[in-house]
PDB file of C-alpha atoms in Angstrom:
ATOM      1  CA  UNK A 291     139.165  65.470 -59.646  1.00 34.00           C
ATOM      2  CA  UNK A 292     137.532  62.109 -59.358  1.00 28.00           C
ATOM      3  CA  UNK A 293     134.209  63.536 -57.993  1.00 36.00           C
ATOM      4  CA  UNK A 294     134.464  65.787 -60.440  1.00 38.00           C
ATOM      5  CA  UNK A 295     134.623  63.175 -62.815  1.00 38.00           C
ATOM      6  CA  UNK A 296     132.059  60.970 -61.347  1.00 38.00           C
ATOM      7  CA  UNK A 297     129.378  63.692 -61.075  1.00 47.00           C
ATOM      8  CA  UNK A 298     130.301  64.584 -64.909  1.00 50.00           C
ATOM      9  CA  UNK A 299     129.250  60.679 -65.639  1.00 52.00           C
ATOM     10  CA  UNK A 300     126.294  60.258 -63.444  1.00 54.00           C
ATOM     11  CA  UNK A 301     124.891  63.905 -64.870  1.00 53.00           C
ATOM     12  CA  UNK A 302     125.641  62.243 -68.759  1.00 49.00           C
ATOM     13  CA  UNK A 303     124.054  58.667 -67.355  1.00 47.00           C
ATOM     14  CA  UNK A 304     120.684  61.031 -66.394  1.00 53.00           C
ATOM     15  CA  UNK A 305     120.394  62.820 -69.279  1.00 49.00           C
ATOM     16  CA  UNK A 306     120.511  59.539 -71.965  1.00 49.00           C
ATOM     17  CA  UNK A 307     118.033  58.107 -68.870  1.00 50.00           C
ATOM     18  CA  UNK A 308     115.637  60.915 -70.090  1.00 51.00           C
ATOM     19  CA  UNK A 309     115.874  61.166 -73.613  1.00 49.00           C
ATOM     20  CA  UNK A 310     114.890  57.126 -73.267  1.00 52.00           C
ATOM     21  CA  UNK A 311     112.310  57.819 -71.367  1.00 53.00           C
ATOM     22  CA  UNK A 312     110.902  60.393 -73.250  1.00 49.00           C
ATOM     23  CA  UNK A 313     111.267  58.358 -76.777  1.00 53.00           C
ATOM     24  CA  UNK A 314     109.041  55.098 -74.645  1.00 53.00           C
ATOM     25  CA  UNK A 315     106.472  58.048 -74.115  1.00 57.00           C
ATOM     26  CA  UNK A 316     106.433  59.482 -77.687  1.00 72.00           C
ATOM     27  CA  UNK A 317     105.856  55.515 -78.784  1.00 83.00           C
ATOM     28  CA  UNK A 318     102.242  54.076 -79.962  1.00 88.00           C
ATOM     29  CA  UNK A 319     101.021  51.508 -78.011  1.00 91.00           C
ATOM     30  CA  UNK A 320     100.864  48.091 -79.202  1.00 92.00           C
ATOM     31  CA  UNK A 321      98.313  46.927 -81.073  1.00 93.00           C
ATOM     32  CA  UNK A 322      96.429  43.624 -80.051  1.00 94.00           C
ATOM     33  CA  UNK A 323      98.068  42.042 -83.214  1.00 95.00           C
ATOM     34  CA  UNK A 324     101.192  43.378 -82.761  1.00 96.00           C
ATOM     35  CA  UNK A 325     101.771  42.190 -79.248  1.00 96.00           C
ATOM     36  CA  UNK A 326     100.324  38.495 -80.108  1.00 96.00           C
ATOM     37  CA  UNK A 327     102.709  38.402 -82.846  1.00 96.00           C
ATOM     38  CA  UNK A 328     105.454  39.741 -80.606  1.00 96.00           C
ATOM     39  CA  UNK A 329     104.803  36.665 -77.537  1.00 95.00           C
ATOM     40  CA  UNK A 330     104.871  34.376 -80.855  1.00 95.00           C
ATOM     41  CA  UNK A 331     108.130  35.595 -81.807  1.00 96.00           C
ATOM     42  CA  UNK A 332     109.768  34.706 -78.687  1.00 96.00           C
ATOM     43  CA  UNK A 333     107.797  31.405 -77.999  1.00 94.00           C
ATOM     44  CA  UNK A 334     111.265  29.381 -79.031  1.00 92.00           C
ATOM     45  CA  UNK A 335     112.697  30.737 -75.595  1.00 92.00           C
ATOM     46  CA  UNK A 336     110.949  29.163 -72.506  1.00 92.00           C
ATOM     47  CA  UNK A 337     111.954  31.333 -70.500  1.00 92.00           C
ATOM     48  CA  UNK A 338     112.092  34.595 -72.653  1.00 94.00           C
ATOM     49  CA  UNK A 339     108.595  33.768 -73.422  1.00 95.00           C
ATOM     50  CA  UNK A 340     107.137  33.237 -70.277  1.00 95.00           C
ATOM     51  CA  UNK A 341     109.523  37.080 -68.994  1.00 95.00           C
ATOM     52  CA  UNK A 342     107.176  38.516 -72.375  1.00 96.00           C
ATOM     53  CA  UNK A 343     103.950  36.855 -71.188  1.00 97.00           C
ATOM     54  CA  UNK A 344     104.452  38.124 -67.596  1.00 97.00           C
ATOM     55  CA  UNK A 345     105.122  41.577 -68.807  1.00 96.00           C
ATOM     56  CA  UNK A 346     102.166  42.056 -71.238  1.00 97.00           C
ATOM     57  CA  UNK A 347      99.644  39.783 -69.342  1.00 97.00           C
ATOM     58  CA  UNK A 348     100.614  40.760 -65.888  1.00 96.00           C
ATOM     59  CA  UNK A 349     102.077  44.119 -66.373  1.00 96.00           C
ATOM     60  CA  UNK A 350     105.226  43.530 -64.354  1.00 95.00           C
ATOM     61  CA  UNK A 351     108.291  45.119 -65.124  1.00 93.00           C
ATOM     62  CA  UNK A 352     111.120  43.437 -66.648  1.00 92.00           C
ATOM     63  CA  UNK A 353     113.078  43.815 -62.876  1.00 91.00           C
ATOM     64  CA  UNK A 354     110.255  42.588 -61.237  1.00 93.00           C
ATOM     65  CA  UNK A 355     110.229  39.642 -63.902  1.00 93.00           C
ATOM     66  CA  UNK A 356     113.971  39.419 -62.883  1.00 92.00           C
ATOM     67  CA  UNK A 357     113.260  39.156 -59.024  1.00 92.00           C
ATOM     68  CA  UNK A 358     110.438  36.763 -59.342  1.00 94.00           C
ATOM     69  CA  UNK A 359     111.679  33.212 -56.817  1.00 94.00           C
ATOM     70  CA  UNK A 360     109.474  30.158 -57.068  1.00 93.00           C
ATOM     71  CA  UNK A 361     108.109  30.239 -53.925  1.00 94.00           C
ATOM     72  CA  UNK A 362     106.663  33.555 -55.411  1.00 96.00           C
ATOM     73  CA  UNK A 363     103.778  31.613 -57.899  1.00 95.00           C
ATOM     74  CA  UNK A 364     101.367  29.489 -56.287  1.00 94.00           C
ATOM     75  CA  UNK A 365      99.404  27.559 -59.054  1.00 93.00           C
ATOM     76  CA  UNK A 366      95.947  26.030 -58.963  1.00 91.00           C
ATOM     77  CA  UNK A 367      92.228  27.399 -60.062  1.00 91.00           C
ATOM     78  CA  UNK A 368      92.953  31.250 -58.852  1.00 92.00           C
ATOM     79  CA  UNK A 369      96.977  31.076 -59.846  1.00 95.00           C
ATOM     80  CA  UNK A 370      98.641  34.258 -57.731  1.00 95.00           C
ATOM     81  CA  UNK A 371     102.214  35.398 -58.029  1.00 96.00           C
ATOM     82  CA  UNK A 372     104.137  37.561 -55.248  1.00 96.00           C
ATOM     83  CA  UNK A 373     106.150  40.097 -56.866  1.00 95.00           C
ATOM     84  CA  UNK A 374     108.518  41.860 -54.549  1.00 89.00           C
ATOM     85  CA  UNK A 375     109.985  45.439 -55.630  1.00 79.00           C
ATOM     86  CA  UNK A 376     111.532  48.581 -54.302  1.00 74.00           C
ATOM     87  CA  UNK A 377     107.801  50.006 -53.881  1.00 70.00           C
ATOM     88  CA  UNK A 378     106.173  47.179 -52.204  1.00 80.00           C
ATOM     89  CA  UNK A 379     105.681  43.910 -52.477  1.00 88.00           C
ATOM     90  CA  UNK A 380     102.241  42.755 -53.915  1.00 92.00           C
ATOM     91  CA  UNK A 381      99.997  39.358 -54.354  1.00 95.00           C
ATOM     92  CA  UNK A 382      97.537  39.216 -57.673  1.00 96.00           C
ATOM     93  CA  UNK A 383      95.740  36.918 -59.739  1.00 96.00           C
ATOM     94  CA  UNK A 384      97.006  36.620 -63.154  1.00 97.00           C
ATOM     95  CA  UNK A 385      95.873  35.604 -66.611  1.00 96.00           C
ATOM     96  CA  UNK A 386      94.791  31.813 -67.228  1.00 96.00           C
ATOM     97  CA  UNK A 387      97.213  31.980 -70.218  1.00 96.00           C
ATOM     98  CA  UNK A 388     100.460  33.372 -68.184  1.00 96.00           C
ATOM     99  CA  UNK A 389     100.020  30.785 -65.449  1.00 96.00           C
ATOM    100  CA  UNK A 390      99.692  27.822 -67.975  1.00 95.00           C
ATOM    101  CA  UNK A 391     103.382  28.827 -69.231  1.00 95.00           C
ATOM    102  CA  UNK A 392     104.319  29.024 -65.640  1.00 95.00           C
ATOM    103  CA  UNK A 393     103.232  25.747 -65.010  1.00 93.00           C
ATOM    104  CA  UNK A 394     104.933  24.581 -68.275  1.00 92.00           C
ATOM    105  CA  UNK A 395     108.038  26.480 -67.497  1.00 90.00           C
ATOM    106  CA  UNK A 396     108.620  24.322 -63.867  1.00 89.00           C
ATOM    107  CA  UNK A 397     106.920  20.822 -65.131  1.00 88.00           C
ATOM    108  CA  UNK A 398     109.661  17.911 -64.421  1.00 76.00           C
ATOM    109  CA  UNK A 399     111.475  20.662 -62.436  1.00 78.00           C
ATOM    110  CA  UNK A 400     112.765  19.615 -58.741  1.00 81.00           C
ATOM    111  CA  UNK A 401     113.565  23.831 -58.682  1.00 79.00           C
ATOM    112  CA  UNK A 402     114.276  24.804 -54.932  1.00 86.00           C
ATOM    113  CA  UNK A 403     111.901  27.792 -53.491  1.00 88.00           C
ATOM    114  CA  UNK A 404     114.306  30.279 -53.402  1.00 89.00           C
ATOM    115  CA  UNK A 405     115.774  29.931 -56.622  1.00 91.00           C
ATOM    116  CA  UNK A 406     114.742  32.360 -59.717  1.00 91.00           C
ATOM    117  CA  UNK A 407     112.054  31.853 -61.360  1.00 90.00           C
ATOM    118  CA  UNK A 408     113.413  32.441 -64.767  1.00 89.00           C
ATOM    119  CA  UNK A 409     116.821  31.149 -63.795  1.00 82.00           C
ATOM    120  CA  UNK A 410     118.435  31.813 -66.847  1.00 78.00           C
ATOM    121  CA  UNK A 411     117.475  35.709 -67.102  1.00 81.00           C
ATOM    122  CA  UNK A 412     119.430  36.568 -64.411  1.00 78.00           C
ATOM    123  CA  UNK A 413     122.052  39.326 -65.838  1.00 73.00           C
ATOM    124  CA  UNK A 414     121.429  43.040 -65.718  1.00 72.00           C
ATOM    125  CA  UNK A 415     119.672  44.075 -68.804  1.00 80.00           C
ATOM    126  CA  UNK A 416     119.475  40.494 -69.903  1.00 82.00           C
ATOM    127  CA  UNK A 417     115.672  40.399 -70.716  1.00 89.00           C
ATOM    128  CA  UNK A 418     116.056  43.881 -72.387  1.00 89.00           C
ATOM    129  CA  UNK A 419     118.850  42.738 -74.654  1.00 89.00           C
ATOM    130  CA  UNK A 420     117.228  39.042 -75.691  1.00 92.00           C
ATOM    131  CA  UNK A 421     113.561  40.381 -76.411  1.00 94.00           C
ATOM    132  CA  UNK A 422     115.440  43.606 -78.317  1.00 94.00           C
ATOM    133  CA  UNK A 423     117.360  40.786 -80.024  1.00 94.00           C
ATOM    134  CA  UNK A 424     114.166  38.103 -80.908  1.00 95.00           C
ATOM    135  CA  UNK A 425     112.038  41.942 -82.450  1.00 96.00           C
ATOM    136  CA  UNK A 426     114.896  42.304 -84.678  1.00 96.00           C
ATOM    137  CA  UNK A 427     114.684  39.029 -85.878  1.00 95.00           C
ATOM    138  CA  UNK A 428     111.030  39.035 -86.477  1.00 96.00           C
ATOM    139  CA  UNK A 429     111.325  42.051 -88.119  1.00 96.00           C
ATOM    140  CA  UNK A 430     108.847  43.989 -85.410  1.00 96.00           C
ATOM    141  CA  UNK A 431     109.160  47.364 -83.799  1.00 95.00           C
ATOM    142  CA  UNK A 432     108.598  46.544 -80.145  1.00 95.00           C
ATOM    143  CA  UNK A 433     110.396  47.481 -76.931  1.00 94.00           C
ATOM    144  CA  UNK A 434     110.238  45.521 -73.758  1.00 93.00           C
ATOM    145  CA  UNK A 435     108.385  47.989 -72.129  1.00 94.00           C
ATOM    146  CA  UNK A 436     105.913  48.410 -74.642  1.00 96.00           C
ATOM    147  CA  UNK A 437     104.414  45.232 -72.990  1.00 96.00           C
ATOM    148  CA  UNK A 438     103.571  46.407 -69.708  1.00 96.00           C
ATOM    149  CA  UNK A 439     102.885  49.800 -71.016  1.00 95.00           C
ATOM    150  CA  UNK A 440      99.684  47.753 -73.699  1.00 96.00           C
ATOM    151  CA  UNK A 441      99.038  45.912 -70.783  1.00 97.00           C
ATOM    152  CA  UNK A 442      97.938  49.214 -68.587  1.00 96.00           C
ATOM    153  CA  UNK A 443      95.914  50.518 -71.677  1.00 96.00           C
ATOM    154  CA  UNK A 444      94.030  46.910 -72.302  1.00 96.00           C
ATOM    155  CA  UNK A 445      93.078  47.524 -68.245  1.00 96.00           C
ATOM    156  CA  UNK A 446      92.266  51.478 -68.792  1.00 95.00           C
ATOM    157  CA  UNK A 447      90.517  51.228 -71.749  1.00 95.00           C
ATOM    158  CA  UNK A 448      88.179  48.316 -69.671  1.00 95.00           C
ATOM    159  CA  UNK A 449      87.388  51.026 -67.377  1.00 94.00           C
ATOM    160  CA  UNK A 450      89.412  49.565 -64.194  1.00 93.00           C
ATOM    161  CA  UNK A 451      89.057  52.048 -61.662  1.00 91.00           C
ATOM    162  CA  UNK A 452      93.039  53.893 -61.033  1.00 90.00           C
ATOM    163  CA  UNK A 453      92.835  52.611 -57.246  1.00 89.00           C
ATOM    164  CA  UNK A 454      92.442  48.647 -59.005  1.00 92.00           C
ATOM    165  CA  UNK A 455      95.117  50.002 -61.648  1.00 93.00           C
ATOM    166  CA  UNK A 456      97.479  51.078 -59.137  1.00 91.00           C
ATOM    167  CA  UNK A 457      97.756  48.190 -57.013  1.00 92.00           C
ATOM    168  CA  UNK A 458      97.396  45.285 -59.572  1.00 95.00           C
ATOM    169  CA  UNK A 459     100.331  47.075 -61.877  1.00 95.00           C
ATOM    170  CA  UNK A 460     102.019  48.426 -58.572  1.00 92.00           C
ATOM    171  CA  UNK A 461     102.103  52.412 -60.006  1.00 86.00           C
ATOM    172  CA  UNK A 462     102.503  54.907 -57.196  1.00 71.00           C
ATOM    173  CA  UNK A 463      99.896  57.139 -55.524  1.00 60.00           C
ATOM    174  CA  UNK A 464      99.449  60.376 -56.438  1.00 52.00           C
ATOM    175  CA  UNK A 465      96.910  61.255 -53.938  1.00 51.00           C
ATOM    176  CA  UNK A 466      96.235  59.948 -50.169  1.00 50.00           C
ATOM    177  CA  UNK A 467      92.510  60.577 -50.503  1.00 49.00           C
ATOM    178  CA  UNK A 468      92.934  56.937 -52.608  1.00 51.00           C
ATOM    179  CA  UNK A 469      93.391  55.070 -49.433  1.00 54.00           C
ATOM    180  CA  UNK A 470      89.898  55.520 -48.623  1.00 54.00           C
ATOM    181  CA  UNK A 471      88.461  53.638 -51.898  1.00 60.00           C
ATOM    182  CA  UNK A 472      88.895  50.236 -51.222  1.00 69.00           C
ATOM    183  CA  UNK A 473      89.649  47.417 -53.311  1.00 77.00           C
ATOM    184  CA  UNK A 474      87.027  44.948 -54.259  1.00 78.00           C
ATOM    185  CA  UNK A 475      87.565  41.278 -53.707  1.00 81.00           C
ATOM    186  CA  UNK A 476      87.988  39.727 -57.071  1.00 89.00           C
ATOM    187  CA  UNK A 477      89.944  43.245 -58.486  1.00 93.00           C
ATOM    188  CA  UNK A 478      92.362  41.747 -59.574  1.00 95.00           C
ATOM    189  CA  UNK A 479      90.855  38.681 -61.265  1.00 95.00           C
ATOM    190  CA  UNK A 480      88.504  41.342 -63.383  1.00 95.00           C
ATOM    191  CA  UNK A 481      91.826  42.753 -64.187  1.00 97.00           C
ATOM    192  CA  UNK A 482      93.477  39.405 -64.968  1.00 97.00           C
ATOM    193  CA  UNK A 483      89.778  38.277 -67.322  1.00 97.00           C
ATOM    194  CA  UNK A 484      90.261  41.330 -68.890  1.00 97.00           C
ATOM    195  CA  UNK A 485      94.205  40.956 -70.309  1.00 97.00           C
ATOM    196  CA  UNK A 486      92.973  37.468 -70.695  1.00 97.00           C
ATOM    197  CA  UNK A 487      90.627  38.681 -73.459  1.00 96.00           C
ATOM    198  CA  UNK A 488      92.856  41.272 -74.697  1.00 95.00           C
ATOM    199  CA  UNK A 489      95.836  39.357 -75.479  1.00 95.00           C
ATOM    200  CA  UNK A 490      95.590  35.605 -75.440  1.00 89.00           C
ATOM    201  CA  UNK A 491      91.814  34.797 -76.095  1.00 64.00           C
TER     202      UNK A 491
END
């Protein structure tokens, strides 16, 4: 009976899993304006701010935002950040603007390597439910995925190549033959220039 039960839930659990998925992919994407006005909304929360900034000028997810340790961003002239995920891990260059609020976010902080990043945006769904909650508040119709989702668009409608796409944003392969284009030196700073312009210039 329990089973029973439990395979009744999981089977409801997949279903609202799809119908969300397919409203995100019936959404517009962000304008420039929109998402500027939606990083503004949530500049009054250092660290919700610098989970938004990640998302739309890095393109991470809002688990990999989650996962992010300190010993993950390494600061300086070409500022990289590690993120680690269930797909595999990868190093990039991000945005001038999105490493100035990481440097912001630690300055005066004796923070330990392994701790979070974002320390205080540790709960399941927390990022979801705070950015959800700071939209509402400004009165603007954007989801937390919208970010990363304007962020991939901004990079596609540059002309990035899908090999540069898939490995800065971490998408999966679709086909092997990709392997055999490599990746340029300075990808991922062309990609990093170009959300640059996009959303923060």
């Amino acid at each position: 009976m329990r089973s029973a039960q439990f395979d009744s839930r999981e089977a409801a659990a997949r279903w609202i899993a799809g119908k969300a998925a397919a409203r995100r992919a019936r959404r517009p994407l962000l304008t420039t304006a929109v998402a500027r006005a939606a990083l503004a909304a949530v500049s009054g929360n250092v660290e919700l701010h610098a989970a938004a900034t990640l998302m739309l000028l890095a393109g991470l997810r809002p688990g990999e935002v989650q996962r992010l340790r300190v010993l993950d961003w390494t600061p300086g002239s070409e500022p990289r950040l590690t993120i680690r995920s269930d797909r595999c891990d990868r190093t990039i260059r991000i945005a001038p603007s999105a490493a100035s609020v990481l440097d912001a976010l630690l300055e005066g902080e004796n923070a330990e390597l392994g701790e979070p990043l974002l320390l205080g945006l540790q709960g399941r769904w927390f990022v979801h439910h705070l950015f959800r909650d700071a939209m509402e508040q400004a009165g603007l119709d954007v989801d937390v995925l919208d970010l990363r989702r304007a962020a991939m668009a901004a990079a596609l409608e540059d002309g990035t190549p899908m090999r540069h796409m898939e490995a800065y944003f971490g998408m999966n392969r679709t086909e092997p033959r990709k392997d055999l284009v490599p990746l340029s030196e300075d990808y991922d700073a062309g990609i990093a220039a170009v959300l640059e312009a996009a959303f923060a210039s």
